[in-house]
Amino acid sequence: MGESGLLTSILGKPQVHLQGRETFFSGIHIMNESLLDAQINQTKFCIIREIYIPLLEKAEKLGGYLHKGYWNDLGTLERLSQTEAQITQMSFTFQKEIEEFKKILIPH
């Protein structure tokens, strides 16, 4: 991801030689539903390989948001339970993140 928040490559595709930060995708997509039109008749598809990488190869703009707050992998029932316990002991809001998303989604 470049300094502007735009993605430069995913899974090493397309090959780019731009400076940026290596990050990983943690799960929330905010997109125009028209991006899914080509996959409407498929029961399964990979959004990364079949939508995002082709868009990057066409030099389309894809943005990311680098979240610096609380995050936990919920991939197992044990981790889900641990996270639930942690969250109930915390006091936090996502107002800062919501304001950052608004800046990205609503151009001025």
JSON list of N, CA and C in Angstrom, two decimals, residues 17-97:
[
{"chain": "A", "resi": 17, "resn": "HIS", "atom": "N", "xyz": [7.19, -1.71, -8.97]},
{"chain": "A", "resi": 17, "resn": "HIS", "atom": "CA", "xyz": [8.44, -1.30, -8.34]},
{"chain": "A", "resi": 17, "resn": "HIS", "atom": "C", "xyz": [8.22, 0.05, -7.66]},
{"chain": "A", "resi": 18, "resn": "LEU", "atom": "N", "xyz": [7.16, 0.12, -6.86]},
{"chain": "A", "resi": 18, "resn": "LEU", "atom": "CA", "xyz": [6.84, 1.35, -6.14]},
{"chain": "A", "resi": 18, "resn": "LEU", "atom": "C", "xyz": [7.18, 1.17, -4.67]},
{"chain": "A", "resi": 19, "resn": "GLN", "atom": "N", "xyz": [7.53, 2.27, -4.04]},
{"chain": "A", "resi": 19, "resn": "GLN", "atom": "CA", "xyz": [7.75, 2.22, -2.60]},
{"chain": "A", "resi": 19, "resn": "GLN", "atom": "C", "xyz": [6.39, 2.10, -1.92]},
{"chain": "A", "resi": 20, "resn": "GLY", "atom": "N", "xyz": [6.34, 1.33, -0.89]},
{"chain": "A", "resi": 20, "resn": "GLY", "atom": "CA", "xyz": [5.09, 1.19, -0.16]},
{"chain": "A", "resi": 20, "resn": "GLY", "atom": "C", "xyz": [5.28, 0.28, 1.04]},
{"chain": "A", "resi": 21, "resn": "ARG", "atom": "N", "xyz": [4.24, 0.13, 1.78]},
{"chain": "A", "resi": 21, "resn": "ARG", "atom": "CA", "xyz": [4.25, -0.68, 2.98]},
{"chain": "A", "resi": 21, "resn": "ARG", "atom": "C", "xyz": [3.58, -2.01, 2.69]},
{"chain": "A", "resi": 22, "resn": "GLU", "atom": "N", "xyz": [4.21, -3.10, 3.13]},
{"chain": "A", "resi": 22, "resn": "GLU", "atom": "CA", "xyz": [3.59, -4.41, 2.98]},
{"chain": "A", "resi": 22, "resn": "GLU", "atom": "C", "xyz": [2.58, -4.58, 4.11]},
{"chain": "A", "resi": 23, "resn": "THR", "atom": "N", "xyz": [1.37, -4.93, 3.75]},
{"chain": "A", "resi": 23, "resn": "THR", "atom": "CA", "xyz": [0.30, -5.11, 4.72]},
{"chain": "A", "resi": 23, "resn": "THR", "atom": "C", "xyz": [-0.46, -6.38, 4.38]},
{"chain": "A", "resi": 24, "resn": "PHE", "atom": "N", "xyz": [-1.44, -6.72, 5.17]},
{"chain": "A", "resi": 24, "resn": "PHE", "atom": "CA", "xyz": [-2.30, -7.84, 4.83]},
{"chain": "A", "resi": 24, "resn": "PHE", "atom": "C", "xyz": [-3.75, -7.43, 4.99]},
{"chain": "A", "resi": 25, "resn": "PHE", "atom": "N", "xyz": [-4.60, -8.10, 4.25]},
{"chain": "A", "resi": 25, "resn": "PHE", "atom": "CA", "xyz": [-6.03, -7.80, 4.24]},
{"chain": "A", "resi": 25, "resn": "PHE", "atom": "C", "xyz": [-6.70, -8.49, 5.41]},
{"chain": "A", "resi": 26, "resn": "SER", "atom": "N", "xyz": [-7.48, -7.73, 6.18]},
{"chain": "A", "resi": 26, "resn": "SER", "atom": "CA", "xyz": [-8.10, -8.32, 7.36]},
{"chain": "A", "resi": 26, "resn": "SER", "atom": "C", "xyz": [-9.62, -8.40, 7.32]},
{"chain": "A", "resi": 27, "resn": "GLY", "atom": "N", "xyz": [-10.24, -8.12, 6.18]},
{"chain": "A", "resi": 27, "resn": "GLY", "atom": "CA", "xyz": [-11.61, -8.55, 6.05]},
{"chain": "A", "resi": 27, "resn": "GLY", "atom": "C", "xyz": [-12.77, -7.66, 5.76]},
{"chain": "A", "resi": 28, "resn": "ILE", "atom": "N", "xyz": [-12.67, -6.37, 5.67]},
{"chain": "A", "resi": 28, "resn": "ILE", "atom": "CA", "xyz": [-13.85, -5.56, 5.37]},
{"chain": "A", "resi": 28, "resn": "ILE", "atom": "C", "xyz": [-13.70, -4.98, 3.97]},
{"chain": "A", "resi": 29, "resn": "HIS", "atom": "N", "xyz": [-14.71, -5.21, 3.14]},
{"chain": "A", "resi": 29, "resn": "HIS", "atom": "CA", "xyz": [-14.72, -4.67, 1.77]},
{"chain": "A", "resi": 29, "resn": "HIS", "atom": "C", "xyz": [-15.79, -3.58, 1.71]},
{"chain": "A", "resi": 30, "resn": "ILE", "atom": "N", "xyz": [-15.45, -2.45, 1.17]},
{"chain": "A", "resi": 30, "resn": "ILE", "atom": "CA", "xyz": [-16.43, -1.40, 0.88]},
{"chain": "A", "resi": 30, "resn": "ILE", "atom": "C", "xyz": [-16.26, -1.11, -0.60]},
{"chain": "A", "resi": 31, "resn": "MET", "atom": "N", "xyz": [-17.30, -1.46, -1.39]},
{"chain": "A", "resi": 31, "resn": "MET", "atom": "CA", "xyz": [-17.14, -1.37, -2.84]},
{"chain": "A", "resi": 31, "resn": "MET", "atom": "C", "xyz": [-18.45, -1.05, -3.52]},
{"chain": "A", "resi": 32, "resn": "ASN", "atom": "N", "xyz": [-18.35, -0.66, -4.76]},
{"chain": "A", "resi": 32, "resn": "ASN", "atom": "CA", "xyz": [-19.51, -0.49, -5.61]},
{"chain": "A", "resi": 32, "resn": "ASN", "atom": "C", "xyz": [-19.98, -1.87, -6.03]},
{"chain": "A", "resi": 33, "resn": "GLU", "atom": "N", "xyz": [-21.27, -2.14, -5.88]},
{"chain": "A", "resi": 33, "resn": "GLU", "atom": "CA", "xyz": [-21.78, -3.49, -6.18]},
{"chain": "A", "resi": 33, "resn": "GLU", "atom": "C", "xyz": [-21.57, -3.89, -7.64]},
{"chain": "A", "resi": 34, "resn": "SER", "atom": "N", "xyz": [-21.34, -2.93, -8.53]},
{"chain": "A", "resi": 34, "resn": "SER", "atom": "CA", "xyz": [-21.12, -3.28, -9.93]},
{"chain": "A", "resi": 34, "resn": "SER", "atom": "C", "xyz": [-19.85, -4.12, -10.11]},
{"chain": "A", "resi": 35, "resn": "LEU", "atom": "N", "xyz": [-18.93, -4.06, -9.15]},
{"chain": "A", "resi": 35, "resn": "LEU", "atom": "CA", "xyz": [-17.73, -4.90, -9.23]},
{"chain": "A", "resi": 35, "resn": "LEU", "atom": "C", "xyz": [-18.07, -6.38, -9.20]},
{"chain": "A", "resi": 36, "resn": "LEU", "atom": "N", "xyz": [-19.20, -6.73, -8.65]},
{"chain": "A", "resi": 36, "resn": "LEU", "atom": "CA", "xyz": [-19.59, -8.14, -8.54]},
{"chain": "A", "resi": 36, "resn": "LEU", "atom": "C", "xyz": [-20.45, -8.62, -9.70]},
{"chain": "A", "resi": 37, "resn": "ASP", "atom": "N", "xyz": [-20.81, -7.74, -10.62]},
{"chain": "A", "resi": 37, "resn": "ASP", "atom": "CA", "xyz": [-21.70, -8.11, -11.72]},
{"chain": "A", "resi": 37, "resn": "ASP", "atom": "C", "xyz": [-21.20, -9.30, -12.53]},
{"chain": "A", "resi": 38, "resn": "ALA", "atom": "N", "xyz": [-19.92, -9.36, -12.83]},
{"chain": "A", "resi": 38, "resn": "ALA", "atom": "CA", "xyz": [-19.38, -10.46, -13.65]},
{"chain": "A", "resi": 38, "resn": "ALA", "atom": "C", "xyz": [-19.43, -11.80, -12.92]},
{"chain": "A", "resi": 39, "resn": "GLN", "atom": "N", "xyz": [-19.52, -11.78, -11.60]},
{"chain": "A", "resi": 39, "resn": "GLN", "atom": "CA", "xyz": [-19.52, -13.02, -10.83]},
{"chain": "A", "resi": 39, "resn": "GLN", "atom": "C", "xyz": [-20.92, -13.43, -10.38]},
{"chain": "A", "resi": 40, "resn": "ILE", "atom": "N", "xyz": [-21.94, -12.75, -10.84]},
{"chain": "A", "resi": 40, "resn": "ILE", "atom": "CA", "xyz": [-23.29, -12.96, -10.33]},
{"chain": "A", "resi": 40, "resn": "ILE", "atom": "C", "xyz": [-23.80, -14.39, -10.49]},
{"chain": "A", "resi": 41, "resn": "ASN", "atom": "N", "xyz": [-23.37, -15.11, -11.53]},
{"chain": "A", "resi": 41, "resn": "ASN", "atom": "CA", "xyz": [-23.84, -16.47, -11.74]},
{"chain": "A", "resi": 41, "resn": "ASN", "atom": "C", "xyz": [-22.93, -17.53, -11.12]},
{"chain": "A", "resi": 42, "resn": "GLN", "atom": "N", "xyz": [-21.86, -17.11, -10.50]},
{"chain": "A", "resi": 42, "resn": "GLN", "atom": "CA", "xyz": [-20.95, -18.06, -9.87]},
{"chain": "A", "resi": 42, "resn": "GLN", "atom": "C", "xyz": [-21.34, -18.25, -8.40]},
{"chain": "A", "resi": 43, "resn": "THR", "atom": "N", "xyz": [-21.23, -19.48, -7.92]},
{"chain": "A", "resi": 43, "resn": "THR", "atom": "CA", "xyz": [-21.49, -19.71, -6.51]},
{"chain": "A", "resi": 43, "resn": "THR", "atom": "C", "xyz": [-20.26, -19.43, -5.67]},
{"chain": "A", "resi": 44, "resn": "LYS", "atom": "N", "xyz": [-19.06, -19.60, -6.25]},
{"chain": "A", "resi": 44, "resn": "LYS", "atom": "CA", "xyz": [-17.82, -19.32, -5.55]},
{"chain": "A", "resi": 44, "resn": "LYS", "atom": "C", "xyz": [-16.87, -18.59, -6.48]},
{"chain": "A", "resi": 45, "resn": "PHE", "atom": "N", "xyz": [-16.13, -17.65, -5.92]},
{"chain": "A", "resi": 45, "resn": "PHE", "atom": "CA", "xyz": [-15.06, -16.99, -6.66]},
{"chain": "A", "resi": 45, "resn": "PHE", "atom": "C", "xyz": [-14.14, -16.33, -5.65]},
{"chain": "A", "resi": 46, "resn": "CYS", "atom": "N", "xyz": [-12.94, -16.01, -6.10]},
{"chain": "A", "resi": 46, "resn": "CYS", "atom": "CA", "xyz": [-11.96, -15.34, -5.25]},
{"chain": "A", "resi": 46, "resn": "CYS", "atom": "C", "xyz": [-11.95, -13.86, -5.60]},
{"chain": "A", "resi": 47, "resn": "ILE", "atom": "N", "xyz": [-12.41, -13.04, -4.70]},
{"chain": "A", "resi": 47, "resn": "ILE", "atom": "CA", "xyz": [-12.49, -11.61, -4.97]},
{"chain": "A", "resi": 47, "resn": "ILE", "atom": "C", "xyz": [-11.10, -11.00, -5.21]},
{"chain": "A", "resi": 48, "resn": "ILE", "atom": "N", "xyz": [-10.09, -11.55, -4.56]},
{"chain": "A", "resi": 48, "resn": "ILE", "atom": "CA", "xyz": [-8.73, -11.04, -4.74]},
{"chain": "A", "resi": 48, "resn": "ILE", "atom": "C", "xyz": [-8.23, -11.33, -6.15]},
{"chain": "A", "resi": 49, "resn": "ARG", "atom": "N", "xyz": [-8.27, -12.61, -6.55]},
{"chain": "A", "resi": 49, "resn": "ARG", "atom": "CA", "xyz": [-7.70, -13.01, -7.84]},
{"chain": "A", "resi": 49, "resn": "ARG", "atom": "C", "xyz": [-8.60, -12.64, -9.03]},
{"chain": "A", "resi": 50, "resn": "GLU", "atom": "N", "xyz": [-9.91, -12.65, -8.84]},
{"chain": "A", "resi": 50, "resn": "GLU", "atom": "CA", "xyz": [-10.82, -12.44, -9.96]},
{"chain": "A", "resi": 50, "resn": "GLU", "atom": "C", "xyz": [-11.33, -11.01, -10.10]},
{"chain": "A", "resi": 51, "resn": "ILE", "atom": "N", "xyz": [-11.18, -10.21, -9.07]},
{"chain": "A", "resi": 51, "resn": "ILE", "atom": "CA", "xyz": [-11.65, -8.82, -9.17]},
{"chain": "A", "resi": 51, "resn": "ILE", "atom": "C", "xyz": [-10.52, -7.83, -8.88]},
{"chain": "A", "resi": 52, "resn": "TYR", "atom": "N", "xyz": [-9.91, -7.91, -7.70]},
{"chain": "A", "resi": 52, "resn": "TYR", "atom": "CA", "xyz": [-8.94, -6.89, -7.32]},
{"chain": "A", "resi": 52, "resn": "TYR", "atom": "C", "xyz": [-7.67, -6.90, -8.17]},
{"chain": "A", "resi": 53, "resn": "ILE", "atom": "N", "xyz": [-7.06, -8.06, -8.39]},
{"chain": "A", "resi": 53, "resn": "ILE", "atom": "CA", "xyz": [-5.84, -8.10, -9.19]},
{"chain": "A", "resi": 53, "resn": "ILE", "atom": "C", "xyz": [-6.09, -7.62, -10.62]},
{"chain": "A", "resi": 54, "resn": "PRO", "atom": "N", "xyz": [-7.16, -8.08, -11.31]},
{"chain": "A", "resi": 54, "resn": "PRO", "atom": "CA", "xyz": [-7.43, -7.54, -12.65]},
{"chain": "A", "resi": 54, "resn": "PRO", "atom": "C", "xyz": [-7.64, -6.02, -12.66]},
{"chain": "A", "resi": 55, "resn": "LEU", "atom": "N", "xyz": [-8.28, -5.49, -11.62]},
{"chain": "A", "resi": 55, "resn": "LEU", "atom": "CA", "xyz": [-8.46, -4.03, -11.55]},
{"chain": "A", "resi": 55, "resn": "LEU", "atom": "C", "xyz": [-7.11, -3.32, -11.43]},
{"chain": "A", "resi": 56, "resn": "LEU", "atom": "N", "xyz": [-6.23, -3.86, -10.59]},
{"chain": "A", "resi": 56, "resn": "LEU", "atom": "CA", "xyz": [-4.90, -3.26, -10.45]},
{"chain": "A", "resi": 56, "resn": "LEU", "atom": "C", "xyz": [-4.11, -3.36, -11.75]},
{"chain": "A", "resi": 57, "resn": "GLU", "atom": "N", "xyz": [-4.27, -4.47, -12.46]},
{"chain": "A", "resi": 57, "resn": "GLU", "atom": "CA", "xyz": [-3.58, -4.63, -13.75]},
{"chain": "A", "resi": 57, "resn": "GLU", "atom": "C", "xyz": [-4.06, -3.62, -14.78]},
{"chain": "A", "resi": 58, "resn": "LYS", "atom": "N", "xyz": [-5.30, -3.14, -14.63]},
{"chain": "A", "resi": 58, "resn": "LYS", "atom": "CA", "xyz": [-5.84, -2.10, -15.52]},
{"chain": "A", "resi": 58, "resn": "LYS", "atom": "C", "xyz": [-5.56, -0.70, -14.98]},
{"chain": "A", "resi": 59, "resn": "ALA", "atom": "N", "xyz": [-4.77, -0.62, -13.92]},
{"chain": "A", "resi": 59, "resn": "ALA", "atom": "CA", "xyz": [-4.41, 0.65, -13.27]},
{"chain": "A", "resi": 59, "resn": "ALA", "atom": "C", "xyz": [-5.61, 1.35, -12.64]},
{"chain": "A", "resi": 60, "resn": "GLU", "atom": "N", "xyz": [-6.63, 0.58, -12.25]},
{"chain": "A", "resi": 60, "resn": "GLU", "atom": "CA", "xyz": [-7.76, 1.15, -11.52]},
{"chain": "A", "resi": 60, "resn": "GLU", "atom": "C", "xyz": [-7.30, 1.47, -10.10]},
{"chain": "A", "resi": 61, "resn": "LYS", "atom": "N", "xyz": [-7.96, 2.40, -9.46]},
{"chain": "A", "resi": 61, "resn": "LYS", "atom": "CA", "xyz": [-7.59, 2.79, -8.10]},
{"chain": "A", "resi": 61, "resn": "LYS", "atom": "C", "xyz": [-8.33, 1.91, -7.09]},
{"chain": "A", "resi": 62, "resn": "LEU", "atom": "N", "xyz": [-7.56, 1.27, -6.23]},
{"chain": "A", "resi": 62, "resn": "LEU", "atom": "CA", "xyz": [-8.11, 0.51, -5.11]},
{"chain": "A", "resi": 62, "resn": "LEU", "atom": "C", "xyz": [-7.45, 1.06, -3.85]},
{"chain": "A", "resi": 63, "resn": "GLY", "atom": "N", "xyz": [-8.27, 1.40, -2.89]},
{"chain": "A", "resi": 63, "resn": "GLY", "atom": "CA", "xyz": [-7.72, 1.98, -1.67]},
{"chain": "A", "resi": 63, "resn": "GLY", "atom": "C", "xyz": [-7.77, 1.03, -0.50]},
{"chain": "A", "resi": 64, "resn": "GLY", "atom": "N", "xyz": [-6.93, 1.30, 0.46]},
{"chain": "A", "resi": 64, "resn": "GLY", "atom": "CA", "xyz": [-6.91, 0.52, 1.69]},
{"chain": "A", "resi": 64, "resn": "GLY", "atom": "C", "xyz": [-6.84, 1.47, 2.87]},
{"chain": "A", "resi": 65, "resn": "TYR", "atom": "N", "xyz": [-7.16, 0.95, 4.01]},
{"chain": "A", "resi": 65, "resn": "TYR", "atom": "CA", "xyz": [-7.09, 1.73, 5.25]},
{"chain": "A", "resi": 65, "resn": "TYR", "atom": "C", "xyz": [-6.25, 0.94, 6.24]},
{"chain": "A", "resi": 66, "resn": "LEU", "atom": "N", "xyz": [-5.21, 1.54, 6.76]},
{"chain": "A", "resi": 66, "resn": "LEU", "atom": "CA", "xyz": [-4.34, 0.88, 7.71]},
{"chain": "A", "resi": 66, "resn": "LEU", "atom": "C", "xyz": [-4.87, 1.13, 9.11]},
{"chain": "A", "resi": 67, "resn": "HIS", "atom": "N", "xyz": [-5.53, 0.14, 9.66]},
{"chain": "A", "resi": 67, "resn": "HIS", "atom": "CA", "xyz": [-6.10, 0.23, 11.01]},
{"chain": "A", "resi": 67, "resn": "HIS", "atom": "C", "xyz": [-5.00, 0.02, 12.03]},
{"chain": "A", "resi": 68, "resn": "LYS", "atom": "N", "xyz": [-4.88, 0.93, 12.98]},
{"chain": "A", "resi": 68, "resn": "LYS", "atom": "CA", "xyz": [-3.81, 0.83, 13.98]},
{"chain": "A", "resi": 68, "resn": "LYS", "atom": "C", "xyz": [-4.35, 0.48, 15.36]},
{"chain": "A", "resi": 69, "resn": "GLY", "atom": "N", "xyz": [-5.63, 0.14, 15.43]},
{"chain": "A", "resi": 69, "resn": "GLY", "atom": "CA", "xyz": [-6.23, -0.18, 16.72]},
{"chain": "A", "resi": 69, "resn": "GLY", "atom": "C", "xyz": [-6.36, -1.67, 16.96]},
{"chain": "A", "resi": 70, "resn": "TYR", "atom": "N", "xyz": [-7.32, -2.02, 17.77]},
{"chain": "A", "resi": 70, "resn": "TYR", "atom": "CA", "xyz": [-7.53, -3.41, 18.17]},
{"chain": "A", "resi": 70, "resn": "TYR", "atom": "C", "xyz": [-7.93, -4.26, 16.97]},
{"chain": "A", "resi": 71, "resn": "TRP", "atom": "N", "xyz": [-7.36, -5.44, 16.88]},
{"chain": "A", "resi": 71, "resn": "TRP", "atom": "CA", "xyz": [-7.70, -6.41, 15.84]},
{"chain": "A", "resi": 71, "resn": "TRP", "atom": "C", "xyz": [-7.36, -7.78, 16.38]},
{"chain": "A", "resi": 72, "resn": "ASN", "atom": "N", "xyz": [-8.18, -8.76, 16.05]},
{"chain": "A", "resi": 72, "resn": "ASN", "atom": "CA", "xyz": [-7.89, -10.13, 16.45]},
{"chain": "A", "resi": 72, "resn": "ASN", "atom": "C", "xyz": [-8.48, -11.07, 15.42]},
{"chain": "A", "resi": 73, "resn": "ASP", "atom": "N", "xyz": [-7.78, -12.15, 15.15]},
{"chain": "A", "resi": 73, "resn": "ASP", "atom": "CA", "xyz": [-8.24, -13.18, 14.21]},
{"chain": "A", "resi": 73, "resn": "ASP", "atom": "C", "xyz": [-9.31, -14.02, 14.89]},
{"chain": "A", "resi": 74, "resn": "LEU", "atom": "N", "xyz": [-10.47, -14.15, 14.26]},
{"chain": "A", "resi": 74, "resn": "LEU", "atom": "CA", "xyz": [-11.58, -14.92, 14.83]},
{"chain": "A", "resi": 74, "resn": "LEU", "atom": "C", "xyz": [-11.75, -16.26, 14.15]},
{"chain": "A", "resi": 75, "resn": "GLY", "atom": "N", "xyz": [-10.67, -16.82, 13.65]},
{"chain": "A", "resi": 75, "resn": "GLY", "atom": "CA", "xyz": [-10.72, -18.02, 12.83]},
{"chain": "A", "resi": 75, "resn": "GLY", "atom": "C", "xyz": [-11.08, -19.32, 13.53]},
{"chain": "A", "resi": 76, "resn": "THR", "atom": "N", "xyz": [-11.08, -19.35, 14.85]},
{"chain": "A", "resi": 76, "resn": "THR", "atom": "CA", "xyz": [-11.48, -20.56, 15.58]},
{"chain": "A", "resi": 76, "resn": "THR", "atom": "C", "xyz": [-12.45, -20.17, 16.68]},
{"chain": "A", "resi": 77, "resn": "LEU", "atom": "N", "xyz": [-13.20, -21.14, 17.16]},
{"chain": "A", "resi": 77, "resn": "LEU", "atom": "CA", "xyz": [-14.13, -20.86, 18.27]},
{"chain": "A", "resi": 77, "resn": "LEU", "atom": "C", "xyz": [-13.38, -20.40, 19.51]},
{"chain": "A", "resi": 78, "resn": "GLU", "atom": "N", "xyz": [-12.20, -20.95, 19.74]},
{"chain": "A", "resi": 78, "resn": "GLU", "atom": "CA", "xyz": [-11.40, -20.55, 20.89]},
{"chain": "A", "resi": 78, "resn": "GLU", "atom": "C", "xyz": [-11.00, -19.08, 20.79]},
{"chain": "A", "resi": 79, "resn": "ARG", "atom": "N", "xyz": [-10.52, -18.65, 19.61]},
{"chain": "A", "resi": 79, "resn": "ARG", "atom": "CA", "xyz": [-10.12, -17.25, 19.43]},
{"chain": "A", "resi": 79, "resn": "ARG", "atom": "C", "xyz": [-11.33, -16.32, 19.49]},
{"chain": "A", "resi": 80, "resn": "LEU", "atom": "N", "xyz": [-12.45, -16.76, 18.97]},
{"chain": "A", "resi": 80, "resn": "LEU", "atom": "CA", "xyz": [-13.68, -15.97, 19.06]},
{"chain": "A", "resi": 80, "resn": "LEU", "atom": "C", "xyz": [-14.05, -15.76, 20.51]},
{"chain": "A", "resi": 81, "resn": "SER", "atom": "N", "xyz": [-13.99, -16.80, 21.31]},
{"chain": "A", "resi": 81, "resn": "SER", "atom": "CA", "xyz": [-14.32, -16.71, 22.73]},
{"chain": "A", "resi": 81, "resn": "SER", "atom": "C", "xyz": [-13.33, -15.80, 23.46]},
{"chain": "A", "resi": 82, "resn": "GLN", "atom": "N", "xyz": [-12.04, -15.94, 23.16]},
{"chain": "A", "resi": 82, "resn": "GLN", "atom": "CA", "xyz": [-11.03, -15.08, 23.79]},
{"chain": "A", "resi": 82, "resn": "GLN", "atom": "C", "xyz": [-11.26, -13.62, 23.43]},
{"chain": "A", "resi": 83, "resn": "THR", "atom": "N", "xyz": [-11.57, -13.36, 22.17]},
{"chain": "A", "resi": 83, "resn": "THR", "atom": "CA", "xyz": [-11.80, -11.99, 21.72]},
{"chain": "A", "resi": 83, "resn": "THR", "atom": "C", "xyz": [-13.03, -11.40, 22.38]},
{"chain": "A", "resi": 84, "resn": "GLU", "atom": "N", "xyz": [-14.09, -12.19, 22.49]},
{"chain": "A", "resi": 84, "resn": "GLU", "atom": "CA", "xyz": [-15.30, -11.72, 23.16]},
{"chain": "A", "resi": 84, "resn": "GLU", "atom": "C", "xyz": [-14.99, -11.32, 24.60]},
{"chain": "A", "resi": 85, "resn": "ALA", "atom": "N", "xyz": [-14.20, -12.12, 25.29]},
{"chain": "A", "resi": 85, "resn": "ALA", "atom": "CA", "xyz": [-13.82, -11.80, 26.66]},
{"chain": "A", "resi": 85, "resn": "ALA", "atom": "C", "xyz": [-12.99, -10.52, 26.72]},
{"chain": "A", "resi": 86, "resn": "GLN", "atom": "N", "xyz": [-12.07, -10.35, 25.78]},
{"chain": "A", "resi": 86, "resn": "GLN", "atom": "CA", "xyz": [-11.24, -9.14, 25.75]},
{"chain": "A", "resi": 86, "resn": "GLN", "atom": "C", "xyz": [-12.08, -7.90, 25.49]},
{"chain": "A", "resi": 87, "resn": "ILE", "atom": "N", "xyz": [-13.00, -8.00, 24.54]},
{"chain": "A", "resi": 87, "resn": "ILE", "atom": "CA", "xyz": [-13.82, -6.85, 24.16]},
{"chain": "A", "resi": 87, "resn": "ILE", "atom": "C", "xyz": [-14.72, -6.42, 25.30]},
{"chain": "A", "resi": 88, "resn": "THR", "atom": "N", "xyz": [-15.29, -7.37, 26.03]},
{"chain": "A", "resi": 88, "resn": "THR", "atom": "CA", "xyz": [-16.18, -7.00, 27.13]},
{"chain": "A", "resi": 88, "resn": "THR", "atom": "C", "xyz": [-15.43, -6.29, 28.25]},
{"chain": "A", "resi": 89, "resn": "GLN", "atom": "N", "xyz": [-14.12, -6.45, 28.32]},
{"chain": "A", "resi": 89, "resn": "GLN", "atom": "CA", "xyz": [-13.32, -5.78, 29.34]},
{"chain": "A", "resi": 89, "resn": "GLN", "atom": "C", "xyz": [-12.79, -4.43, 28.87]},
{"chain": "A", "resi": 90, "resn": "MET", "atom": "N", "xyz": [-12.96, -4.11, 27.59]},
{"chain": "A", "resi": 90, "resn": "MET", "atom": "CA", "xyz": [-12.43, -2.88, 27.02]},
{"chain": "A", "resi": 90, "resn": "MET", "atom": "C", "xyz": [-13.51, -1.81, 26.91]},
{"chain": "A", "resi": 91, "resn": "SER", "atom": "N", "xyz": [-13.03, -0.59, 26.83]},
{"chain": "A", "resi": 91, "resn": "SER", "atom": "CA", "xyz": [-13.92, 0.54, 26.57]},
{"chain": "A", "resi": 91, "resn": "SER", "atom": "C", "xyz": [-13.35, 1.27, 25.36]},
{"chain": "A", "resi": 92, "resn": "PHE", "atom": "N", "xyz": [-13.99, 1.12, 24.21]},
{"chain": "A", "resi": 92, "resn": "PHE", "atom": "CA", "xyz": [-13.50, 1.80, 23.01]},
{"chain": "A", "resi": 92, "resn": "PHE", "atom": "C", "xyz": [-14.64, 2.00, 22.03]},
{"chain": "A", "resi": 93, "resn": "THR", "atom": "N", "xyz": [-14.42, 2.95, 21.13]},
{"chain": "A", "resi": 93, "resn": "THR", "atom": "CA", "xyz": [-15.38, 3.18, 20.05]},
{"chain": "A", "resi": 93, "resn": "THR", "atom": "C", "xyz": [-14.61, 3.14, 18.74]},
{"chain": "A", "resi": 94, "resn": "PHE", "atom": "N", "xyz": [-15.33, 3.13, 17.66]},
{"chain": "A", "resi": 94, "resn": "PHE", "atom": "CA", "xyz": [-14.72, 3.15, 16.34]},
{"chain": "A", "resi": 94, "resn": "PHE", "atom": "C", "xyz": [-14.94, 4.50, 15.66]},
{"chain": "A", "resi": 95, "resn": "GLN", "atom": "N", "xyz": [-15.20, 5.55, 16.45]},
{"chain": "A", "resi": 95, "resn": "GLN", "atom": "CA", "xyz": [-15.49, 6.86, 15.86]},
{"chain": "A", "resi": 95, "resn": "GLN", "atom": "C", "xyz": [-14.32, 7.38, 15.02]},
{"chain": "A", "resi": 96, "resn": "LYS", "atom": "N", "xyz": [-13.10, 7.23, 15.51]},
{"chain": "A", "resi": 96, "resn": "LYS", "atom": "CA", "xyz": [-11.92, 7.68, 14.75]},
{"chain": "A", "resi": 96, "resn": "LYS", "atom": "C", "xyz": [-11.86, 6.97, 13.41]},
{"chain": "A", "resi": 97, "resn": "GLU", "atom": "N", "xyz": [-12.07, 5.65, 13.40]},
{"chain": "A", "resi": 97, "resn": "GLU", "atom": "CA", "xyz": [-12.03, 4.87, 12.17]},
{"chain": "A", "resi": 97, "resn": "GLU", "atom": "C", "xyz": [-13.15, 5.28, 11.22]}
]
